[in-house]
Tab-separated table of C-alpha atoms in Angstrom:
chain	number	residue	atom	x	y	z
A	1	ASN	CA	-21.094	136.033	-39.569
A	2	MET	CA	-22.997	132.741	-39.717
A	3	PHE	CA	-22.651	128.988	-39.284
A	4	LEU	CA	-22.669	126.691	-42.374
A	5	PHE	CA	-24.336	123.380	-41.549
A	6	TYR	CA	-23.498	120.410	-43.780
A	7	ILE	CA	-25.954	117.481	-43.337
A	8	ASP	CA	-25.843	113.857	-44.516
A	9	GLU	CA	-27.320	110.496	-43.410
A	10	SER	CA	-26.199	107.000	-42.678
A	11	GLY	CA	-27.956	103.842	-41.906
A	12	THR	CA	-30.582	102.494	-44.256
A	13	GLY	CA	-34.079	103.552	-44.961
A	14	ALA	CA	-37.254	102.662	-43.066
A	15	LYS	CA	-37.895	99.280	-44.891
A	16	ASP	CA	-34.369	98.158	-45.133
A	17	ASN	CA	-33.470	95.827	-42.190
A	18	GLY	CA	-29.680	96.181	-42.887
A	19	THR	CA	-29.267	98.158	-39.822
A	20	ASN	CA	-31.623	98.945	-36.831
A	21	TYR	CA	-30.549	102.700	-36.861
A	22	PHE	CA	-31.034	105.682	-38.919
A	23	VAL	CA	-28.424	108.458	-38.450
A	24	LEU	CA	-28.604	112.075	-39.597
A	25	ALA	CA	-25.586	114.164	-38.808
A	26	SER	CA	-24.587	117.717	-39.118
A	27	ILE	CA	-21.284	119.378	-39.079
A	28	ALA	CA	-21.315	123.105	-38.382
A	29	ILE	CA	-18.457	125.365	-39.537
A	30	TYR	CA	-18.324	129.104	-38.720
A	31	GLU	CA	-18.204	131.090	-41.831
A	32	LYS	CA	-14.958	132.835	-40.834
A	33	ASP	CA	-13.309	129.532	-40.152
A	34	TYR	CA	-14.311	128.056	-43.552
A	35	SER	CA	-11.125	128.959	-45.593
A	36	LYS	CA	-8.719	127.665	-42.903
A	37	ASN	CA	-10.797	124.468	-42.468
A	38	TYR	CA	-10.849	123.962	-46.231
A	39	GLU	CA	-7.173	124.250	-46.374
A	40	GLU	CA	-6.762	121.690	-43.503
A	41	ILE	CA	-9.148	119.208	-45.191
A	42	SER	CA	-7.543	119.721	-48.566
A	43	ALA	CA	-4.138	118.882	-47.017
A	44	LEU	CA	-5.675	115.763	-45.433
A	45	LYS	CA	-7.090	114.582	-48.611
A	46	ARG	CA	-3.796	115.269	-50.500
A	47	SER	CA	-2.052	113.126	-47.908
A	48	ILE	CA	-4.634	110.238	-48.313
A	49	VAL	CA	-4.597	110.067	-52.194
A	50	LYS	CA	-1.371	111.530	-53.542
A	51	THR	CA	-2.123	110.818	-57.107
A	52	LYS	CA	-5.238	113.020	-57.387
A	53	GLU	CA	-6.211	116.641	-56.653
A	54	PRO	CA	-8.209	116.876	-53.474
A	55	GLU	CA	-11.201	118.296	-55.422
A	56	ASP	CA	-11.123	115.343	-57.883
A	57	TRP	CA	-12.149	112.532	-55.502
A	58	GLU	CA	-14.838	112.152	-52.829
A	59	LEU	CA	-14.212	111.130	-49.201
A	60	LYS	CA	-16.701	108.432	-48.216
A	61	GLY	CA	-16.518	106.807	-44.731
A	62	ASN	CA	-18.145	103.583	-45.930
A	63	GLU	CA	-15.785	103.184	-48.916
A	64	LEU	CA	-12.601	103.825	-46.843
A	65	CYS	CA	-13.729	101.456	-44.000
A	66	LYS	CA	-14.736	98.596	-46.355
A	67	GLY	CA	-12.002	99.058	-49.013
A	68	LYS	CA	-14.281	99.935	-51.825
A	69	GLU	CA	-13.952	102.069	-55.003
A	70	LEU	CA	-10.916	104.322	-54.618
A	71	PHE	CA	-9.712	102.329	-51.529
A	72	LYS	CA	-10.025	98.970	-53.270
A	73	GLY	CA	-6.713	97.160	-52.868
A	74	TRP	CA	-5.676	99.184	-49.691
A	75	ASN	CA	-4.576	96.920	-46.964
A	76	PHE	CA	-6.503	96.834	-43.637
A	77	GLU	CA	-3.906	98.680	-41.530
A	78	ASP	CA	-3.638	101.637	-43.885
A	79	ARG	CA	-7.508	101.902	-43.979
A	80	VAL	CA	-7.793	101.987	-40.290
A	81	ARG	CA	-4.911	104.505	-39.855
A	82	THR	CA	-6.550	106.761	-42.522
A	83	PHE	CA	-9.997	106.421	-41.054
A	84	VAL	CA	-8.764	107.476	-37.562
A	85	THR	CA	-6.671	110.319	-39.154
A	86	VAL	CA	-9.851	111.907	-40.529
A	87	SER	CA	-11.251	111.999	-37.034
A	88	GLU	CA	-8.093	113.473	-35.632
A	89	THR	CA	-8.238	116.171	-38.223
A	90	LEU	CA	-11.904	116.909	-37.501
A	91	ASN	CA	-11.112	117.065	-33.804
A	92	LYS	CA	-8.410	119.822	-34.364
A	93	ILE	CA	-10.542	122.077	-36.581
A	94	PRO	CA	-13.142	124.465	-35.197
A	95	CYS	CA	-16.416	122.776	-35.889
A	96	HIS	CA	-19.573	121.448	-34.033
A	97	ILE	CA	-21.113	118.116	-34.686
A	98	SER	CA	-24.759	117.215	-33.908
A	99	SER	CA	-26.532	114.030	-34.764
A	100	ILE	CA	-30.052	112.366	-34.405
A	101	ILE	CA	-29.918	108.532	-34.033
A	102	VAL	CA	-33.250	106.804	-34.612
A	103	ASN	CA	-33.736	103.463	-33.213
A	104	LYS	CA	-36.170	102.254	-35.991
A	105	LYS	CA	-37.302	99.121	-34.120
A	106	LEU	CA	-38.326	100.967	-31.057
A	107	LEU	CA	-39.774	103.910	-32.969
A	108	PHE	CA	-41.855	101.712	-35.222
A	109	GLU	CA	-43.283	99.921	-32.146
A	110	ASN	CA	-44.799	103.144	-31.002
A	111	ARG	CA	-45.388	104.835	-34.447
A	112	GLU	CA	-46.242	102.363	-37.125
A	113	GLU	CA	-46.710	105.074	-39.669
A	114	MET	CA	-42.954	105.810	-39.559
A	115	LYS	CA	-42.203	102.586	-41.343
A	116	ASN	CA	-41.880	104.589	-44.448
A	117	ASP	CA	-38.885	106.708	-45.770
A	118	ILE	CA	-41.340	109.443	-46.851
A	119	LYS	CA	-42.093	109.965	-43.124
A	120	LEU	CA	-39.016	108.779	-41.430
A	121	TYR	CA	-36.426	111.048	-43.070
A	122	PRO	CA	-38.484	114.358	-42.828
A	123	PHE	CA	-39.352	113.473	-39.110
A	124	THR	CA	-35.696	112.985	-38.267
A	125	PHE	CA	-34.621	116.068	-40.215
A	126	GLN	CA	-37.209	118.241	-38.358
A	127	ARG	CA	-35.823	116.930	-35.008
A	128	LEU	CA	-32.299	117.791	-36.147
A	129	LEU	CA	-33.503	121.394	-37.136
A	130	ASP	CA	-34.794	121.757	-33.549
A	131	GLU	CA	-31.200	120.976	-32.232
A	132	LEU	CA	-29.454	123.219	-34.846
A	133	ASP	CA	-31.825	126.160	-34.250
A	134	SER	CA	-31.345	126.031	-30.418
A	135	PHE	CA	-27.558	125.994	-31.137
A	136	LEU	CA	-27.848	129.126	-33.232
A	137	LYS	CA	-30.079	130.842	-30.754
A	138	SER	CA	-27.764	130.087	-27.865
A	139	SER	CA	-24.902	131.470	-30.005
A	140	ASN	CA	-26.998	134.462	-31.141
A	141	GLU	CA	-25.911	133.556	-34.787
A	142	SER	CA	-27.685	132.755	-37.977
A	143	GLY	CA	-27.081	129.793	-40.211
A	144	ILE	CA	-27.600	128.185	-43.595
A	145	LEU	CA	-28.162	124.532	-44.413
A	146	PHE	CA	-26.450	122.423	-47.061
A	147	LEU	CA	-27.783	119.031	-47.827
A	148	ASP	CA	-26.568	116.108	-49.959
A	149	SER	CA	-29.102	115.923	-52.830
A	150	ARG	CA	-30.888	112.598	-52.594
A	151	SER	CA	-32.366	112.790	-55.991
A	152	THR	CA	-31.382	111.249	-59.280
A	153	HIS	CA	-31.512	113.044	-62.560
A	154	SER	CA	-34.913	111.444	-63.149
A	155	THR	CA	-36.672	112.461	-60.010
A	156	SER	CA	-36.518	115.416	-57.556
A	157	LYS	CA	-39.208	114.063	-55.278
A	158	GLN	CA	-36.966	113.275	-52.370
A	159	ASP	CA	-35.478	116.666	-52.392
A	160	ASP	CA	-38.899	118.367	-52.744
A	161	ARG	CA	-40.058	116.408	-49.573
A	162	LEU	CA	-37.023	117.705	-47.533
A	163	VAL	CA	-37.677	121.298	-48.672
A	164	ARG	CA	-41.402	120.795	-47.761
A	165	ALA	CA	-40.375	119.395	-44.332
A	166	TYR	CA	-38.263	122.411	-43.805
A	167	ARG	CA	-41.135	124.782	-44.723
A	168	GLU	CA	-43.545	122.886	-42.362
A	169	TRP	CA	-40.967	123.148	-39.571
A	170	VAL	CA	-40.541	126.897	-40.140
A	171	ASN	CA	-44.237	127.481	-40.349
A	172	SER	CA	-44.780	125.474	-37.044
A	173	ARG	CA	-42.235	127.948	-35.486
A	174	LYS	CA	-44.084	130.925	-37.027
A	175	HIS	CA	-40.886	131.712	-38.764
A	176	ASP	CA	-39.070	132.280	-35.447
A	177	CYS	CA	-35.803	130.620	-36.362
A	178	ASN	CA	-32.174	131.575	-37.113
A	179	PHE	CA	-31.825	129.920	-40.504
A	180	VAL	CA	-31.530	132.572	-43.273
A	181	GLU	CA	-32.746	130.508	-46.250
A	182	GLN	CA	-34.292	127.106	-47.086
A	183	PRO	CA	-31.789	124.331	-47.506
A	184	TRP	CA	-29.280	124.326	-50.419
A	185	LEU	CA	-29.205	120.865	-52.110
A	186	GLY	CA	-25.950	119.905	-53.890
A	187	ALA	CA	-23.799	117.030	-55.010
A	188	SER	CA	-21.495	115.829	-52.201
A	189	GLN	CA	-18.539	115.711	-54.671
A	190	SER	CA	-18.719	119.446	-54.883
A	191	TYR	CA	-18.773	120.211	-51.125
A	192	VAL	CA	-16.097	119.107	-48.818
A	193	GLY	CA	-18.338	119.852	-45.965
A	194	LEU	CA	-20.833	117.263	-47.170
A	195	GLN	CA	-18.122	114.749	-47.489
A	196	LEU	CA	-17.181	115.346	-43.774
A	197	ALA	CA	-20.876	115.028	-42.807
A	198	ASP	CA	-20.925	111.678	-44.640
A	199	TYR	CA	-17.919	110.539	-42.772
A	200	VAL	CA	-19.308	111.518	-39.357
A	201	ALA	CA	-22.713	110.018	-40.128
A	202	TYR	CA	-21.063	106.716	-41.132
A	203	LEU	CA	-18.742	106.838	-37.995
A	204	ILE	CA	-21.796	107.265	-35.682
A	205	SER	CA	-23.592	104.509	-37.550
A	206	LEU	CA	-20.605	102.234	-37.059
A	207	LYS	CA	-20.810	102.960	-33.331
A	208	THR	CA	-24.398	101.692	-33.270
A	209	GLN	CA	-23.386	98.356	-34.722
A	210	ASP	CA	-22.169	96.812	-31.442
A	211	ILE	CA	-18.924	95.647	-32.813
A	212	GLN	CA	-17.176	93.206	-30.454
A	213	LYS	CA	-13.570	93.782	-29.274
A	214	ASP	CA	-12.457	90.550	-30.983
A	215	ASP	CA	-13.730	91.724	-34.368
A	216	ARG	CA	-10.905	93.412	-36.263
A	217	ASN	CA	-13.299	96.202	-37.321
A	218	PHE	CA	-13.356	97.274	-33.720
A	219	ARG	CA	-10.221	99.251	-34.445
A	220	PHE	CA	-12.229	101.639	-36.636
A	221	LEU	CA	-14.064	102.795	-33.378
A	222	LYS	CA	-10.923	104.545	-32.183
A	223	ALA	CA	-12.088	107.201	-34.682
A	224	PHE	CA	-15.299	107.619	-32.672
A	225	ASP	CA	-13.537	107.830	-29.419
A	226	THR	CA	-11.215	110.499	-30.848
A	227	LEU	CA	-14.229	112.608	-31.831
A	228	LYS	CA	-16.952	111.826	-29.202
A	229	ASP	CA	-16.451	114.834	-27.026
A	230	LYS	CA	-17.266	117.029	-30.066
A	231	ILE	CA	-20.465	115.119	-30.929
A	232	HIS	CA	-23.894	116.092	-29.542
A	233	LEU	CA	-26.060	113.012	-29.915
A	234	VAL	CA	-29.812	112.874	-29.523
A	235	GLU	CA	-31.460	109.430	-29.470
A	236	ILE	CA	-35.008	108.765	-30.717
A	237	PRO	CA	-37.015	107.417	-28.977
A	238	GLU	CA	-35.354	109.050	-25.955
A	239	ASN	CA	-34.514	106.635	-23.300
């Protein structure tokens, strides 16, 4: 038996000022719960888009929230209701959520060299690995990592950096970790777990945006409140 960790990011890169936060989130599913969870999420996706098979479309938190792509033309009420329903489903199924939130502004004040995606992403990833490995050790279980491939067809450099960051982390631990293999990198449309990680990362990113109560988008934050007891958050720099 082992845990399957699905990991995705939200918030923009180091040099993009679109948001002040970078979020890396993991959703852990116990191997023996996988089939049951898959059925639950497939049923959820079938209820959201009735005209397509669940495997034929990708659930993306950003697109659902903003009414883009598949959700273009959906009215606001339906988007809010559906967005919250995803959290309610995640809250019901057996899973564990961990996330690192990097306050880029505060981090860059102390570590100027982090103003660079090549360093920011691996740095955050290694911090997440610390959390996940502690979780595995406390559970006396092993685990395997699935990451959304960040590469295009023309380059695999970003993925190579991630694998290198993982190897560096393992070496720094003298191979004393509970992961059974280096990360598997795949397309998120093929892995429903990665789609859930995308949703969770976007949801946490939404929470960092300080949306005021009089903003209609505040209603999307009910989805965070629904799930917050299940989310283990680590902030960098730590307050």
